């Protein structure tokens, strides 16, 4: 079993910043690629960023590249998403995900419950 719990969402003005955290439980966390996805009402869930098991490979969606930074701390079983320069278009429920493998190809196998990010104009 892999348990993922997101936190850090909230309401922020356009141009502001938030840091999302994902606490992972499970004995194999350090061997899993991790990712962030988001979903706005009425839209499909979309990829935001992913990071390999040892942070050797990182990928970002074009819409967030240069503004968001994904990172992980395997010692603490934590995944982070630093979000800077937020736009109202970034408003969505953000989900932490685990790929159940060292690299992030394909579809994640585990998902957190989500944390809401709302950016006001």
C-alpha positions as a printed Julia matrix, in Angstrom:
121×3 Matrix{Float64}:
   0.0    0.0     0.0
   1.12   3.53   -0.83
  -0.52   6.45    0.96
  -0.11   9.99   -0.39
  -1.36  13.07    1.46
  -1.12  16.54   -0.1
  -1.05  19.82    1.79
  -0.23  23.47    1.22
  -3.05  24.51   -1.06
  -5.0   27.68   -0.49
  -6.05  31.05   -1.86
  -3.4   33.35   -3.29
  -3.39  36.49   -5.42
  -2.12  36.45   -8.98
   1.66  36.7    -9.01
   1.96  35.03   -5.63
   3.55  31.77   -4.58
   2.58  28.54   -2.85
   4.48  25.41   -1.9
   2.6   22.13   -2.06
   3.78  19.15   -0.06
   3.04  15.45   -0.42
   3.77  13.08    2.44
   4.25   9.5     1.26
   4.03   6.41    3.4
   5.38   3.05    2.37
   8.66   1.23    2.49
   9.39   1.69   -1.24
   8.92   5.47   -1.59
  12.55   6.13   -2.43
  12.32   3.72   -5.4
   9.3    5.42   -7.0
   9.1    8.23   -9.5
   6.67  10.89   -8.3
   4.54  13.49  -10.01
   2.06  16.32   -9.67
  -1.17  16.56  -11.68
  -4.0   19.05  -11.55
  -7.66  19.15  -12.48
  -9.94  22.17  -12.86
 -13.74  21.83  -12.75
 -15.1   20.48  -16.02
 -11.63  19.66  -17.36
  -9.54  16.51  -17.56
  -6.73  15.88  -15.14
  -3.48  17.14  -16.64
   0.19  16.52  -16.04
   2.14  19.21  -14.2
   5.55  17.83  -13.28
   7.36  14.58  -12.49
  10.62  13.53  -10.87
  12.48  10.23  -10.99
  13.37   8.22   -7.91
  16.71   9.96   -7.39
  15.76  13.31   -8.98
  18.04  12.51  -11.92
  15.21  13.17  -14.39
  12.61  15.94  -14.15
   9.82  16.9   -16.5
   7.43  19.87  -16.58
   4.34  20.74  -18.53
   4.96  23.64  -20.91
   2.38  25.7   -19.04
   4.37  25.65  -15.79
   8.0   25.36  -16.92
  10.05  28.2   -15.46
   7.47  28.95  -12.77
   7.08  25.66  -10.89
   9.79  23.5    -9.33
   9.33  19.87   -8.32
  11.64  18.38   -5.71
  11.79  15.47   -3.3
  13.4   14.48   -0.04
  13.69  10.71    0.12
  15.0   10.8     3.68
  11.71  12.36    4.81
   9.46  10.63    2.22
   8.32  14.04    0.96
   7.5   15.47   -2.46
   7.2   19.22   -3.08
   5.93  21.58   -5.73
   7.1   25.18   -5.43
   4.75  27.36   -7.46
   5.81  30.92   -8.28
   4.21  33.54  -10.48
   0.79  31.96  -10.11
  -1.94  32.83  -12.6
  -5.72  32.4   -12.31
  -5.29  29.69  -14.96
  -3.37  27.67  -12.36
  -6.51  27.32  -10.25
  -7.18  23.59   -9.85
  -7.15  20.68   -7.47
  -3.55  19.45   -7.34
  -2.81  15.75   -6.92
   0.33  13.98   -5.83
   1.03  10.71   -7.65
   3.42   7.77   -7.43
   4.43   5.82  -10.52
   5.3    2.57   -8.69
   8.6    2.43  -10.61
  11.88   4.38  -10.64
  11.08   6.46  -13.76
   7.95   8.38  -14.71
   6.9    6.94  -18.04
   3.32   5.79  -18.37
   0.56   6.36  -15.85
   0.96   6.68  -12.07
  -0.29   3.82   -9.96
  -1.19   5.73   -6.8
  -2.87   9.08   -6.12
  -3.38  11.42   -3.22
  -6.7   13.02   -2.35
  -5.82  16.42   -3.78
  -5.33  19.92   -2.42
  -7.12  22.96   -3.81
  -5.18  25.9    -5.23
  -7.18  29.02   -6.04
  -5.51  32.04   -7.64
  -7.49  35.26   -7.6
  -7.15  37.98  -10.22
